[in-house]
CSV table of N, CA, C and O in Angstrom, one decimal:
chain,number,residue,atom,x,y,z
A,1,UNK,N,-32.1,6.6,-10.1
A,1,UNK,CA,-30.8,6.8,-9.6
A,1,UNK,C,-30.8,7.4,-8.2
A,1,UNK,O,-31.6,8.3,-7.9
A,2,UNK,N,-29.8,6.9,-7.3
A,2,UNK,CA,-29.8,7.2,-6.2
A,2,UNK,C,-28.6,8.5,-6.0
A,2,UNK,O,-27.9,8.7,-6.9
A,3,UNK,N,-28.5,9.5,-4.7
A,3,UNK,CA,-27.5,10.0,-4.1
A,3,UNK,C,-26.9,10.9,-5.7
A,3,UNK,O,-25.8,10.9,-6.3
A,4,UNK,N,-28.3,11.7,-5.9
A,4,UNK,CA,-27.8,12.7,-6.7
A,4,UNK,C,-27.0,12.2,-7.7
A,4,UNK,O,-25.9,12.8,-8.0
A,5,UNK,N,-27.6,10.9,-8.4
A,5,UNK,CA,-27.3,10.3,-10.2
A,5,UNK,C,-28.2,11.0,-11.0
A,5,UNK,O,-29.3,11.2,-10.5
A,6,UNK,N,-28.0,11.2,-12.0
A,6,UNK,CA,-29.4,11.7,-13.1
A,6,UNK,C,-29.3,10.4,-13.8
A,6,UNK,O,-28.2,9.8,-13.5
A,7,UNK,N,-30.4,9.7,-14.7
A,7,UNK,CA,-30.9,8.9,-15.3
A,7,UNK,C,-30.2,9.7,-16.9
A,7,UNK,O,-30.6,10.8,-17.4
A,8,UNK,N,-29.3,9.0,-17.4
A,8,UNK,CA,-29.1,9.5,-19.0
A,8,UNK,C,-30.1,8.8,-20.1
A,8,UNK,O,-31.0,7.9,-20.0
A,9,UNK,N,-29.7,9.7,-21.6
A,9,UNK,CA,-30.6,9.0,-22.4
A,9,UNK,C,-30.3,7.3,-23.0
A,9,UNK,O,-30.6,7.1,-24.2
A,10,UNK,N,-29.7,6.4,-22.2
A,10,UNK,CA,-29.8,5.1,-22.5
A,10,UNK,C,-30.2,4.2,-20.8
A,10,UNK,O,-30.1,3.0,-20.4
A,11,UNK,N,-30.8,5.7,-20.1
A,11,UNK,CA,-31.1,4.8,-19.3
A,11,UNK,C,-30.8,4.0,-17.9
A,11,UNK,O,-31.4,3.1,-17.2
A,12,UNK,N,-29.2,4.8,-17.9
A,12,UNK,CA,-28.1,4.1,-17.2
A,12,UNK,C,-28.1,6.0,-16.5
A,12,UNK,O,-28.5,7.1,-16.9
A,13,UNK,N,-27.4,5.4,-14.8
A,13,UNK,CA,-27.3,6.0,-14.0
A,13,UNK,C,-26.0,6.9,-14.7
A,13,UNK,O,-25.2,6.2,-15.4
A,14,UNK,N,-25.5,8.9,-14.3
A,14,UNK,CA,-24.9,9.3,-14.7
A,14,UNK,C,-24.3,9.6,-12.8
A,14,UNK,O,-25.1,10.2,-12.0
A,15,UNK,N,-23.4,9.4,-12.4
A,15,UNK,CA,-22.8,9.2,-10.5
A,15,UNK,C,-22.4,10.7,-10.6
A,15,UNK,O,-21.9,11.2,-11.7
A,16,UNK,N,-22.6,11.5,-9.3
A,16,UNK,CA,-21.3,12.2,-8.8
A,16,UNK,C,-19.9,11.4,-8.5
A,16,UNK,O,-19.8,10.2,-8.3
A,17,UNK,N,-19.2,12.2,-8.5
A,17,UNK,CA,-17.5,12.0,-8.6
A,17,UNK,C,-17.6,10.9,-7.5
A,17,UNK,O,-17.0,9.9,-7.6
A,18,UNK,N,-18.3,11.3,-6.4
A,18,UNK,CA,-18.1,10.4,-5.2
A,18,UNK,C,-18.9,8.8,-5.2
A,18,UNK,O,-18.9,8.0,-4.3
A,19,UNK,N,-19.5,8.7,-6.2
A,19,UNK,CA,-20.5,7.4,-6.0
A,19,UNK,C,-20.8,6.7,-7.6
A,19,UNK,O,-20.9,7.1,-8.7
A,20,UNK,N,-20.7,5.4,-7.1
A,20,UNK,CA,-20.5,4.3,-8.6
A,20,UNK,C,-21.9,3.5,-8.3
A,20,UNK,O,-22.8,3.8,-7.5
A,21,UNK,N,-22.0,2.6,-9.0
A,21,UNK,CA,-22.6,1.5,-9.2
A,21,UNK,C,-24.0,1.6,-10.3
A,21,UNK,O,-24.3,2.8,-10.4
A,22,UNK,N,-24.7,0.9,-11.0
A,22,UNK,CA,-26.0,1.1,-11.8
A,22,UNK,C,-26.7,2.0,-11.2
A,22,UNK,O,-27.3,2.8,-12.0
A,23,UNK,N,-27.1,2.4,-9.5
A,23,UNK,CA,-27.9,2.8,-9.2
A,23,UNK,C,-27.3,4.0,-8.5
A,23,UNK,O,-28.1,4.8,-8.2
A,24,UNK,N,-26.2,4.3,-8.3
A,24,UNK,CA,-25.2,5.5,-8.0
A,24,UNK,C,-25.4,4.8,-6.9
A,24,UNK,O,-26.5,5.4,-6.6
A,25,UNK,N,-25.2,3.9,-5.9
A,25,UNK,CA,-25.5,3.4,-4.2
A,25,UNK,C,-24.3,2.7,-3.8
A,25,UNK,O,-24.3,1.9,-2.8
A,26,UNK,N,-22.9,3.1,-4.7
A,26,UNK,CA,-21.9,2.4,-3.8
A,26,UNK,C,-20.7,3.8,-3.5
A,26,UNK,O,-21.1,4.9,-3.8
A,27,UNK,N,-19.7,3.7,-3.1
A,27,UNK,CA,-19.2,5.0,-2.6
A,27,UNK,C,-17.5,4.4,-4.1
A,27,UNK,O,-17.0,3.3,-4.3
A,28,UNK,N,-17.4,5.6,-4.6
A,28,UNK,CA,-16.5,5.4,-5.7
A,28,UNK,C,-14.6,5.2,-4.7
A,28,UNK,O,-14.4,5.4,-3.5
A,29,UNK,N,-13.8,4.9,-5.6
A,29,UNK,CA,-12.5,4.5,-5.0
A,29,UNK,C,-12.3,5.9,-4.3
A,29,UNK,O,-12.7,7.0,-4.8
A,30,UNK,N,-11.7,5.8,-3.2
A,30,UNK,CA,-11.0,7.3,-2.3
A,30,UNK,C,-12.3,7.4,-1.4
A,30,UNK,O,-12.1,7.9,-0.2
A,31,UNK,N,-13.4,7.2,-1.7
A,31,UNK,CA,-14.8,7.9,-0.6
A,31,UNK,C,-15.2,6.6,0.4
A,31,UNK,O,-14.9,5.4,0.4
A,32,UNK,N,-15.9,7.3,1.0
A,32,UNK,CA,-16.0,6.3,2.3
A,32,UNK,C,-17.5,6.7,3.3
A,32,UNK,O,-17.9,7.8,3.4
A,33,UNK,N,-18.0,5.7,3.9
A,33,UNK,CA,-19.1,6.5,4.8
A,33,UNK,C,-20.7,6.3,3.8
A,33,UNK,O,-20.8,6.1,2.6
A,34,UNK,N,-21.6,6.5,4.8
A,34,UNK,CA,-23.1,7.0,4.4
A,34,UNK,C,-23.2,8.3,3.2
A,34,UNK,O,-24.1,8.4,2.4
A,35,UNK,N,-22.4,9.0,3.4
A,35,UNK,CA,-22.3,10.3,2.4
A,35,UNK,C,-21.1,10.2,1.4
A,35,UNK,O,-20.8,11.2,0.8
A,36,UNK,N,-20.1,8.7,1.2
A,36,UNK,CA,-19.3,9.0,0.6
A,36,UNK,C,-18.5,10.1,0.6
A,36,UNK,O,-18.5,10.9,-0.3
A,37,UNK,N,-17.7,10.3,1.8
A,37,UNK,CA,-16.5,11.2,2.1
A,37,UNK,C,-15.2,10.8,1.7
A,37,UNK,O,-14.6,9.8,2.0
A,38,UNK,N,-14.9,11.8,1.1
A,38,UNK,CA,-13.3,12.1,1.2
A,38,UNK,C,-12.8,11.4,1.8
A,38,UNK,O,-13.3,11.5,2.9
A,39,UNK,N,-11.7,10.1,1.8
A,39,UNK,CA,-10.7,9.5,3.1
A,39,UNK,C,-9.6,11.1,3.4
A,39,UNK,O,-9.0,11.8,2.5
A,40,UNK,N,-9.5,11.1,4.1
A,40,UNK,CA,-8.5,11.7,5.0
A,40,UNK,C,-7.2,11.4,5.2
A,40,UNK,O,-6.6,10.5,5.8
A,41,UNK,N,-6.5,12.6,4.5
A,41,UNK,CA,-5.2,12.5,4.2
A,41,UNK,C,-4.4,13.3,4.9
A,41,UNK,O,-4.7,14.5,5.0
A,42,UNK,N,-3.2,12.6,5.4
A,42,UNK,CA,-2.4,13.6,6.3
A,42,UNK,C,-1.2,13.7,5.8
A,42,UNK,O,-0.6,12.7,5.5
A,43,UNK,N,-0.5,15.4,5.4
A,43,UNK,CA,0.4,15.9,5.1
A,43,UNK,C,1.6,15.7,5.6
A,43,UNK,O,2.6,15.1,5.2
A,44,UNK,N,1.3,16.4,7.1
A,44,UNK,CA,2.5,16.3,8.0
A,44,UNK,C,1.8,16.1,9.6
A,44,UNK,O,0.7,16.1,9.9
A,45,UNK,N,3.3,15.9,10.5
A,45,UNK,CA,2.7,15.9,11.8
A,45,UNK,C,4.1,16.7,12.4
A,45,UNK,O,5.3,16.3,12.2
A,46,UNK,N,4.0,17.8,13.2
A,46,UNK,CA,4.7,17.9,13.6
A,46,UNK,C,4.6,18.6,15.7
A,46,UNK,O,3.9,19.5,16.2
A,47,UNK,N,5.1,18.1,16.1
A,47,UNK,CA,7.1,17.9,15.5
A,47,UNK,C,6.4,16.2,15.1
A,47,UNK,O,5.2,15.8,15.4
A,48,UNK,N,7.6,15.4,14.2
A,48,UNK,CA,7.5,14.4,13.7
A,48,UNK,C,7.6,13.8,14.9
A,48,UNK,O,6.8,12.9,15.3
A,49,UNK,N,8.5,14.1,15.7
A,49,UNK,CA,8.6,12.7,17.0
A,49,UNK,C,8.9,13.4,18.3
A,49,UNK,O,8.7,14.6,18.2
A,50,UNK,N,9.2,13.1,19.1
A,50,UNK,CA,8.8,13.7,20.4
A,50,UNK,C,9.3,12.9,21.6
A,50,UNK,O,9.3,11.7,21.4
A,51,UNK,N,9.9,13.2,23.1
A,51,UNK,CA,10.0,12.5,24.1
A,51,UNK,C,8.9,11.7,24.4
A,51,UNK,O,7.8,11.8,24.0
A,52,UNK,N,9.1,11.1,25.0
A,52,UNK,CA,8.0,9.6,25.7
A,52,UNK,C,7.3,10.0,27.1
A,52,UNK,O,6.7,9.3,28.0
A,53,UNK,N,7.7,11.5,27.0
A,53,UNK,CA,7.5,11.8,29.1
A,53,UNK,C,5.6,12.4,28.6
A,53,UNK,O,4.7,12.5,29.4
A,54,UNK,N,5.6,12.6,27.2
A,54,UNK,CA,3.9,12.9,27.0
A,54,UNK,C,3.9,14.4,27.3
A,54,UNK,O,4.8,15.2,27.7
A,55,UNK,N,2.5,14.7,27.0
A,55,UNK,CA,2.4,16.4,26.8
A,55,UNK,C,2.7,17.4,25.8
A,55,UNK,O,2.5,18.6,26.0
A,56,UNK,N,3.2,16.9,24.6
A,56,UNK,CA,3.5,17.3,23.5
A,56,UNK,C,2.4,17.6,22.7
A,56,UNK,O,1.8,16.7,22.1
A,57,UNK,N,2.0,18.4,22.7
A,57,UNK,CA,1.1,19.5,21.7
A,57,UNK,C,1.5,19.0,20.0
A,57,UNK,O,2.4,19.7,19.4
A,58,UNK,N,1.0,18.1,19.3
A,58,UNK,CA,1.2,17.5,18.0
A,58,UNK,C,-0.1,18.4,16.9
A,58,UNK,O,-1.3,18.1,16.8
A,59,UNK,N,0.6,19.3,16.2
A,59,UNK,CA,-0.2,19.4,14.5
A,59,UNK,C,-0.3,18.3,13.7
A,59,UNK,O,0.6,17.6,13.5
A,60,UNK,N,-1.5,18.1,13.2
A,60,UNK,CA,-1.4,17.1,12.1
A,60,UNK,C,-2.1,17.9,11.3
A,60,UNK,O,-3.3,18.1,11.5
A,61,UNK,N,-1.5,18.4,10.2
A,61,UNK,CA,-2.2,18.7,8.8
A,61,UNK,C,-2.3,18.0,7.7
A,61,UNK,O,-1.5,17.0,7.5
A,62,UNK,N,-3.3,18.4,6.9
A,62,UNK,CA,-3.8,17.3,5.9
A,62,UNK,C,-4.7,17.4,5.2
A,62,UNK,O,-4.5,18.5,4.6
A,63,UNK,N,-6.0,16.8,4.7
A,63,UNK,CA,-7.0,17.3,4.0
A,63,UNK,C,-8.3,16.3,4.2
A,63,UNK,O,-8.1,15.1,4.1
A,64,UNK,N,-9.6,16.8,4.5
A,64,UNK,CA,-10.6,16.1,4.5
A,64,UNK,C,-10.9,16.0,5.8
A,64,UNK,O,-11.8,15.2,6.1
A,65,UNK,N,-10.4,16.8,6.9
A,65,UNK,CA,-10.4,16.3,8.5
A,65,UNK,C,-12.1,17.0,8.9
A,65,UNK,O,-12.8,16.7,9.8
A,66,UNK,N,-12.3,18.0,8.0
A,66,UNK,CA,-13.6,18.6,8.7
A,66,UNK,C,-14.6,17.5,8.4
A,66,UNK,O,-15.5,17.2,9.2
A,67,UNK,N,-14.2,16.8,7.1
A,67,UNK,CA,-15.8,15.8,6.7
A,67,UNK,C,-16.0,14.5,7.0
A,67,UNK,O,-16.9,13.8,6.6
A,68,UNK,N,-14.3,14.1,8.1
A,68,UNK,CA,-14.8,12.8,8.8
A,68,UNK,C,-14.5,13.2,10.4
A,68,UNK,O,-13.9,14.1,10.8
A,69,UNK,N,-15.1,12.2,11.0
A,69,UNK,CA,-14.7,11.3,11.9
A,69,UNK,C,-15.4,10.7,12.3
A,69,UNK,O,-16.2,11.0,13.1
A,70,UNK,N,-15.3,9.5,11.7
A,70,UNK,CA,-16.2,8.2,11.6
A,70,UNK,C,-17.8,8.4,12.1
A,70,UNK,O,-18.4,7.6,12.9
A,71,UNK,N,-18.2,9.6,11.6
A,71,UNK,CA,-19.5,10.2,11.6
A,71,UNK,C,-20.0,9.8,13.0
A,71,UNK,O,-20.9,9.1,13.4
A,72,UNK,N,-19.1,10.5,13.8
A,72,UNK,CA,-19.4,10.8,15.3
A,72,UNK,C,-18.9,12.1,15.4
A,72,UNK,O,-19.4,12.7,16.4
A,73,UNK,N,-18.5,12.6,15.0
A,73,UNK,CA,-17.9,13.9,15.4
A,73,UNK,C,-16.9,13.8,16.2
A,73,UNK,O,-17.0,14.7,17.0
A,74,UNK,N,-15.8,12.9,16.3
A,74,UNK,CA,-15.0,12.1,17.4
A,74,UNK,C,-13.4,12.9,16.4
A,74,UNK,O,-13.5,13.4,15.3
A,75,UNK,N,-12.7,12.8,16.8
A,75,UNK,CA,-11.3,12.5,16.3
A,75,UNK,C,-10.3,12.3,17.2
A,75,UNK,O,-10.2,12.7,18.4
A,76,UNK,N,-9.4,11.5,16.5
A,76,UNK,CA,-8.2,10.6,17.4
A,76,UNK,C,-7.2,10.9,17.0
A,76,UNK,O,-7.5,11.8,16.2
A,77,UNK,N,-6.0,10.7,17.2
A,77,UNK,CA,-4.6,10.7,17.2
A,77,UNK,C,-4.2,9.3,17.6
A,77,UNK,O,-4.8,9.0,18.6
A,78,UNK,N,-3.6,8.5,17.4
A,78,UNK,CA,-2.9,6.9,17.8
A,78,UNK,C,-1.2,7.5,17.3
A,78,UNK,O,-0.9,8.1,16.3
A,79,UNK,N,-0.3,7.2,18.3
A,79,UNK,CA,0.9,7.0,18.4
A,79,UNK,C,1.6,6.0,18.3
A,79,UNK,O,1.9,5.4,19.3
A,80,UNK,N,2.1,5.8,17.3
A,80,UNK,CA,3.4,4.1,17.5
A,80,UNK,C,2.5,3.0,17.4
A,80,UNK,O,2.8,1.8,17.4
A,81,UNK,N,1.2,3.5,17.3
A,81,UNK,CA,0.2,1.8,17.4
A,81,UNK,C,0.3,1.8,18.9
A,81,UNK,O,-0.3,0.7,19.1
A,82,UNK,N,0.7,2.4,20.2
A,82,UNK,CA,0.4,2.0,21.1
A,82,UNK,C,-0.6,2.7,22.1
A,82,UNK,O,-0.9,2.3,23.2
A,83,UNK,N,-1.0,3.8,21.5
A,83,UNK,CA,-2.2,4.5,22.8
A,83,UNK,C,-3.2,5.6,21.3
A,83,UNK,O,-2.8,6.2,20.3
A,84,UNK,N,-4.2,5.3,21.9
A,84,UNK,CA,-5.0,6.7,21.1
A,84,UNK,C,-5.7,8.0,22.1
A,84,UNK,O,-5.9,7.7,23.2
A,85,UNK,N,-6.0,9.0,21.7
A,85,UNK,CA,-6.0,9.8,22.2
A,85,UNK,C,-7.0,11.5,21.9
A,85,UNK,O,-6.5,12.1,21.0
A,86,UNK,N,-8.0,12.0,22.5
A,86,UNK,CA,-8.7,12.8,21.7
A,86,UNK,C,-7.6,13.2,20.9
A,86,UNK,O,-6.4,13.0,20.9
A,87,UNK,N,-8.6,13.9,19.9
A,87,UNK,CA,-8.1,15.0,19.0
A,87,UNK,C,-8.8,16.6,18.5
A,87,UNK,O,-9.6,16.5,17.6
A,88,UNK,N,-8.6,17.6,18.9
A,88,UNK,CA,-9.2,18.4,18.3
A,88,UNK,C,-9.4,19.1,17.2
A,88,UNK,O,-8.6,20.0,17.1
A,89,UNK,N,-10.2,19.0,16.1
A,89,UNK,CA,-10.5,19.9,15.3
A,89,UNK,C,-10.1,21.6,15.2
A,89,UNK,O,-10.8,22.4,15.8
A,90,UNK,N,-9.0,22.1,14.5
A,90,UNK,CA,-8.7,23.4,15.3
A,90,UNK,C,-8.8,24.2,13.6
A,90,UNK,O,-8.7,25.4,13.6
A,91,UNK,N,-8.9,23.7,12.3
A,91,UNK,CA,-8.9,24.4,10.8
A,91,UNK,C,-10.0,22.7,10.2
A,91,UNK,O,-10.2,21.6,10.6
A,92,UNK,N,-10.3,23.5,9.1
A,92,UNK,CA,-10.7,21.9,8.1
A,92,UNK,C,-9.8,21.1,7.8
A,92,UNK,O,-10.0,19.9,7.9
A,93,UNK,N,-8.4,21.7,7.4
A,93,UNK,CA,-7.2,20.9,7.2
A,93,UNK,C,-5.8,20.4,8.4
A,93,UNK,O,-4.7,20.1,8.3
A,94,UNK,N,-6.8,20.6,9.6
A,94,UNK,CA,-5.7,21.0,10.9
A,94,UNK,C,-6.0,20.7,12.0
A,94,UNK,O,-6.7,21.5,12.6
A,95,UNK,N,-5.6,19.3,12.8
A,95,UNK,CA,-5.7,18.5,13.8
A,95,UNK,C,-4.6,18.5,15.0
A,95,UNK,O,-3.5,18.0,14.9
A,96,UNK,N,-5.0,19.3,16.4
A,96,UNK,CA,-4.4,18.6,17.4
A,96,UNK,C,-4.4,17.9,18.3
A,96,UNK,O,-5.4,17.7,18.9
A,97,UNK,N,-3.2,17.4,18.9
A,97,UNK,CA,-3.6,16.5,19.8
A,97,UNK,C,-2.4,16.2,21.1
A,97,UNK,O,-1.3,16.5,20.8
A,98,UNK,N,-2.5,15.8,22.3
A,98,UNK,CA,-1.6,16.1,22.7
A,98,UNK,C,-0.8,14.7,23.6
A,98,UNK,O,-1.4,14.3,24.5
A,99,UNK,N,0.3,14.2,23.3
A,99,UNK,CA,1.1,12.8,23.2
A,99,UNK,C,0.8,12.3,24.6
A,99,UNK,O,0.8,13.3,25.4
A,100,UNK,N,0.5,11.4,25.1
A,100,UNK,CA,0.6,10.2,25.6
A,100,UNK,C,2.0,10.0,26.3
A,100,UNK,O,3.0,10.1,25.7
A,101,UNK,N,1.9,9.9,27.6
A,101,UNK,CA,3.1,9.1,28.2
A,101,UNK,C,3.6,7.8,27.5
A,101,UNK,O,2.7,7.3,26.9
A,102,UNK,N,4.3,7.4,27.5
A,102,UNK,CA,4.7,5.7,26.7
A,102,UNK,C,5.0,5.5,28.0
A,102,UNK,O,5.7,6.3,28.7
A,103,UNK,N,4.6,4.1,28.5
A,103,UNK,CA,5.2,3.0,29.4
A,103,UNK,C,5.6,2.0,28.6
A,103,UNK,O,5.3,1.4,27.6
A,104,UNK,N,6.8,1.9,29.5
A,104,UNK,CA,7.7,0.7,29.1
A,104,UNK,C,7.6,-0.1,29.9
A,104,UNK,O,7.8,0.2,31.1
A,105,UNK,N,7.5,-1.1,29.3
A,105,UNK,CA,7.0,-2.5,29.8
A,105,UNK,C,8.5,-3.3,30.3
A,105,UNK,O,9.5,-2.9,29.7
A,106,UNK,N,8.5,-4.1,31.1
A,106,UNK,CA,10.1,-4.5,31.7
A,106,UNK,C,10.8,-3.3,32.3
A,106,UNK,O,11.3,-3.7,33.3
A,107,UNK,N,11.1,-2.0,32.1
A,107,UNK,CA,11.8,-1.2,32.8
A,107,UNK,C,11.8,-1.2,34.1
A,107,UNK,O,10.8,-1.4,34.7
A,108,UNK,N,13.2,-1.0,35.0
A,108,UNK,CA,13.4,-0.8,36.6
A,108,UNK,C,14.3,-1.9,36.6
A,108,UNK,O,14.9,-2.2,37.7
């Protein structure tokens, strides 16, 4: 048994919560990654929405933010699907980041 399974008495792998398969070597539903982490869930964001002029200081709270970021130590913020943007780690449950100008395309 791999990734911290014990071998039970018929033989078959017994997994932590976070990892499945015969040999404990797949990551169970909700985990993710080389260590099988937690996916990362966000509560709230606030403020929820904000001017387009950028500079807005955004909370995102949530849970799981200390044990990812796509195992770079990186974290992002993406707005509207149209720009991403550092993010800093400021609690385990508590992400900020600060908004993006929006350009609009055709305007003038």
């Amino acid at each position: 048994c791999q990734n911290g399974g014990t071998c039970n008495s018929e033989a078959k792998c017994d997994c932590p919560s976070n990892f499945e398969g015969d040999t404990c070597n797949e990551c169970a539903e909700g985990f993710f990654g080389l260590a099988c982490q937690p996916f990362p869930y966000i509560i709230s964001t606030i403020p929820s929405d904000a001017i387009d002029v950028g500079g807005v200081i955004v909370k995102v709270s949530g849970y799981n933010f200390g044990q990812v970021a796509n195992d770079t130590g990186i974290y992002r913020c993406q707005f509207g699907g149209i720009e991403q943007v550092d993010a800093t780690l400021t609690e385990d449950n508590e992400l900020t980041c600060i908004s993006p100008v929006v350009q609009l395309s055709g305007a003038g």
